[in-house]
XYZ file of C-alpha atoms in Angstrom:
280
model
C 26.661 8.322 -61.288
C 27.931 4.929 -62.169
C 27.363 1.339 -60.199
C 30.734 -0.198 -59.844
C 29.475 -4.038 -57.237
C 26.818 -5.474 -55.116
C 26.718 -5.096 -51.500
C 23.999 -6.968 -50.719
C 20.465 -7.160 -51.169
C 17.310 -7.531 -49.038
C 13.620 -8.953 -49.916
C 12.758 -5.283 -51.332
C 15.963 -3.714 -51.951
C 19.561 -3.581 -53.059
C 22.537 -2.063 -52.067
C 25.659 -1.223 -54.162
C 28.651 1.012 -54.319
C 29.018 3.362 -56.205
C 30.826 5.953 -57.205
C 30.324 10.243 -58.568
C 31.842 10.645 -61.108
C 33.077 14.646 -61.460
C 33.239 15.520 -65.247
C 34.808 19.018 -64.742
C 37.740 17.837 -62.476
C 41.049 16.672 -61.960
C 39.940 14.911 -58.653
C 38.963 11.469 -58.283
C 35.461 10.042 -58.012
C 33.510 10.088 -54.977
C 32.540 6.565 -53.632
C 29.493 6.443 -52.943
C 26.233 3.494 -51.558
C 23.582 3.109 -53.761
C 20.240 1.599 -51.612
C 17.606 1.169 -54.561
C 14.437 -0.280 -54.256
C 13.369 -3.037 -56.184
C 11.467 -3.008 -59.453
C 7.916 -4.746 -58.740
C 8.027 -4.603 -55.550
C 4.332 -4.579 -53.052
C 2.837 -0.729 -52.907
C 3.374 -0.976 -49.186
C 7.555 -1.018 -49.721
C 7.250 1.609 -51.680
C 5.767 3.397 -49.689
C 7.973 2.887 -46.680
C 11.042 3.542 -49.347
C 9.496 6.712 -49.284
C 9.454 7.680 -45.463
C 12.378 6.383 -44.735
C 13.780 8.642 -47.782
C 12.022 11.848 -46.156
C 13.529 11.118 -42.377
C 17.125 10.244 -43.603
C 17.370 13.833 -45.357
C 16.808 15.205 -42.027
C 19.688 12.928 -40.166
C 23.169 14.378 -40.483
C 24.918 13.715 -37.965
C 29.577 13.210 -37.573
C 28.377 9.704 -36.256
C 25.749 9.046 -38.857
C 26.284 7.655 -42.027
C 23.879 10.216 -43.970
C 22.050 10.621 -46.633
C 23.600 13.233 -49.468
C 20.988 12.407 -52.438
C 17.956 10.761 -53.636
C 16.549 9.967 -56.950
C 14.078 12.208 -58.926
C 12.016 10.082 -61.209
C 10.145 7.253 -59.955
C 11.932 4.612 -61.717
C 13.861 2.905 -60.144
C 14.014 4.824 -56.893
C 17.717 4.635 -54.487
C 19.180 6.748 -51.848
C 22.323 7.681 -52.374
C 24.654 7.603 -49.253
C 28.192 8.264 -48.263
C 30.795 5.263 -48.797
C 34.249 5.042 -46.898
C 36.021 1.565 -46.462
C 34.827 -1.802 -45.639
C 36.189 -1.997 -42.589
C 32.726 -2.326 -39.956
C 33.629 -2.129 -36.477
C 33.233 -5.765 -35.987
C 36.302 -5.927 -38.308
C 38.220 -3.928 -36.870
C 38.388 -5.206 -33.121
C 38.790 -8.404 -35.006
C 41.871 -7.561 -36.723
C 43.465 -5.590 -33.905
C 42.143 -7.524 -30.977
C 45.574 -9.092 -29.848
C 46.968 -5.528 -30.010
C 44.088 -4.039 -27.844
C 44.091 -6.931 -25.761
C 47.050 -6.473 -24.583
C 47.341 -3.351 -24.023
C 44.471 -2.571 -21.981
C 44.398 -1.410 -19.238
C 48.037 -0.787 -19.210
C 48.017 1.531 -22.370
C 45.885 4.964 -21.594
C 45.742 5.496 -25.564
C 44.823 2.329 -26.774
C 41.879 1.965 -23.949
C 40.530 5.301 -24.613
C 40.044 4.096 -27.898
C 37.708 1.916 -26.863
C 35.923 4.335 -25.125
C 35.559 6.894 -27.556
C 33.415 4.355 -30.470
C 31.871 3.704 -26.778
C 30.829 7.359 -26.890
C 30.892 8.072 -30.600
C 28.361 5.428 -31.047
C 26.093 6.537 -28.284
C 26.223 10.006 -29.334
C 25.225 9.076 -32.781
C 22.600 6.767 -31.602
C 21.066 9.754 -29.071
C 21.074 11.536 -32.481
C 18.816 9.357 -33.599
C 16.386 9.003 -30.776
C 16.077 12.898 -30.610
C 14.682 12.598 -34.283
C 12.645 9.538 -33.168
C 14.679 7.332 -35.627
C 14.639 3.347 -33.516
C 17.637 1.938 -35.703
C 16.341 -2.174 -34.872
C 19.946 -3.760 -36.091
C 22.610 -1.919 -33.382
C 25.528 -4.102 -34.102
C 29.422 -3.490 -34.530
C 28.812 -4.620 -38.051
C 26.868 -1.902 -38.691
C 28.911 0.638 -37.545
C 31.838 1.395 -39.702
C 35.215 3.049 -38.733
C 36.575 6.038 -41.118
C 39.826 8.218 -41.357
C 40.885 9.402 -37.670
C 38.747 6.801 -36.102
C 35.667 8.389 -35.983
C 32.149 6.406 -36.638
C 30.021 5.752 -38.788
C 26.464 4.337 -37.559
C 24.834 2.266 -41.153
C 21.588 1.598 -41.810
C 21.701 0.308 -45.260
C 21.636 -3.318 -43.353
C 24.568 -4.169 -45.076
C 25.094 -5.876 -41.858
C 23.042 -8.697 -42.760
C 24.683 -9.504 -46.099
C 27.981 -9.861 -44.745
C 26.962 -11.565 -41.525
C 24.047 -13.978 -42.294
C 24.614 -16.337 -39.502
C 23.970 -13.633 -37.171
C 20.149 -13.270 -38.374
C 17.494 -15.591 -37.806
C 14.187 -15.606 -39.368
C 11.351 -13.861 -37.179
C 7.273 -15.244 -37.469
C 6.986 -12.459 -40.586
C 9.454 -14.372 -42.688
C 11.678 -10.710 -41.714
C 15.591 -11.782 -41.108
C 16.207 -10.641 -37.240
C 19.500 -9.852 -35.348
C 18.101 -11.744 -32.369
C 21.622 -11.893 -30.726
C 21.155 -8.196 -29.991
C 17.566 -8.065 -29.416
C 15.644 -7.239 -26.448
C 13.518 -10.065 -24.867
C 10.228 -7.674 -25.601
C 11.710 -7.079 -28.999
C 12.215 -10.911 -29.505
C 8.506 -11.282 -28.275
C 6.243 -9.154 -29.812
C 8.598 -8.122 -33.102
C 8.337 -4.208 -31.879
C 11.021 -1.986 -31.614
C 11.870 1.031 -29.726
C 14.396 3.159 -28.668
C 14.810 1.028 -25.735
C 15.155 -1.806 -27.503
C 17.573 0.398 -29.374
C 19.544 1.062 -26.115
C 19.405 -3.011 -24.651
C 21.546 -3.348 -28.672
C 24.011 -0.810 -27.290
C 24.606 -2.440 -24.377
C 26.063 -5.548 -26.691
C 27.366 -3.360 -28.908
C 29.791 -2.518 -25.974
C 30.047 -6.324 -25.327
C 31.529 -6.386 -28.575
C 33.199 -3.699 -28.113
C 35.035 -5.089 -24.966
C 35.466 -8.330 -25.578
C 37.047 -7.202 -28.901
C 34.851 -8.826 -31.234
C 33.215 -12.042 -29.457
C 30.282 -13.172 -30.902
C 27.397 -12.753 -28.209
C 25.948 -16.014 -27.557
C 28.914 -17.986 -28.907
C 28.838 -21.610 -29.040
C 24.982 -21.539 -28.574
C 22.597 -21.714 -31.793
C 20.352 -18.848 -32.451
C 17.493 -20.554 -31.047
C 19.504 -20.784 -27.704
C 20.172 -17.551 -27.577
C 16.605 -16.372 -28.080
C 15.886 -18.558 -25.095
C 18.652 -17.140 -23.396
C 17.809 -13.838 -23.454
C 14.226 -14.252 -22.940
C 14.911 -16.191 -19.498
C 17.353 -12.735 -19.054
C 20.545 -15.430 -18.802
C 22.671 -11.917 -19.996
C 26.432 -12.447 -21.097
C 28.998 -12.206 -18.820
C 31.943 -9.729 -18.418
C 34.550 -9.414 -21.029
C 37.799 -10.602 -19.602
C 40.033 -6.729 -19.281
C 36.412 -5.093 -19.230
C 36.272 -1.682 -16.163
C 33.873 -3.995 -13.796
C 32.143 0.457 -14.525
C 31.585 -0.719 -18.143
C 29.895 -3.548 -17.966
C 27.894 -2.281 -14.575
C 26.390 0.393 -17.879
C 25.955 -2.822 -20.026
C 23.709 -4.634 -17.245
C 21.949 -1.139 -17.218
C 21.098 -1.551 -20.998
C 19.725 -5.028 -20.446
C 17.383 -4.413 -17.395
C 14.287 -6.248 -18.219
C 11.810 -3.582 -17.697
C 12.610 -1.039 -20.876
C 11.896 2.229 -18.336
C 14.757 1.034 -16.347
C 17.462 1.327 -18.863
C 19.043 4.454 -19.401
C 19.107 6.669 -22.453
C 21.404 7.529 -24.619
C 21.441 11.494 -23.113
C 22.558 9.835 -20.021
C 25.012 6.917 -20.979
C 26.885 10.245 -23.186
C 27.371 11.876 -20.246
C 28.534 9.337 -18.280
C 31.146 8.384 -20.816
C 32.026 12.031 -21.059
C 32.511 11.642 -17.794
C 34.607 8.932 -17.584
C 36.876 9.612 -20.388
C 37.526 13.471 -19.460
C 39.040 15.986 -21.235
C 40.967 13.396 -23.758
C 38.135 12.740 -26.057
C 35.234 14.542 -24.529
C 35.963 17.748 -25.899
C 35.878 16.253 -29.579
C 31.951 15.265 -29.044
């Protein structure tokens, strides 16, 4: 294994691109992502890293950026993940905005692509919820579009490195994705499957606005106040009414009134029909 380039770093960990070297083969090296714990971090950070490793080891799903290896020694501690391209969903939407906006809803294939992306993310999040894993930072920037338009949800935290303006410092000196957070998460800094559902609604809004920034034109603090006051995002141009209706359900003030990911998946599969539902 070799390290290639840095992808970013947080308070306790660094993430870099690397490669698995195939010594006894003519095949090309396999690109990977490596999340490495920094040296001299608090013991609590070490324990959290170990806990995260044990949880992620059991999370294998087509729509999740999966853990494929861990370090065997004590130092340095690192996790090895699948790695595909630098094409996150946010970048994909921006690069294809003119094409997508020009074809929706007249071209059913492009329309289905956005619905397919919505379903894939919901399916991956349903898998995480079933395994009692709370993502805490679901957004288009943390999903990757791989070969065959397969979506991979990442929890490497690369999004916070690539798009720092999407984050704001919280009371506990932690960077928070405030524009994607539910009101109760903003108030308590506690995350749950229902706060992930709220974030999923914002991600849907990103998809159907072709990569627009939530609460564009407002500062992070102004966006926080709007969310707390339930001044919610408006329907994107060309967005189907039923899809915006789903977004609004994800943004219900009472967490128990929000749909669960299993229900969201069932509804999207019904909307998709036979064209893409069979593949999920």
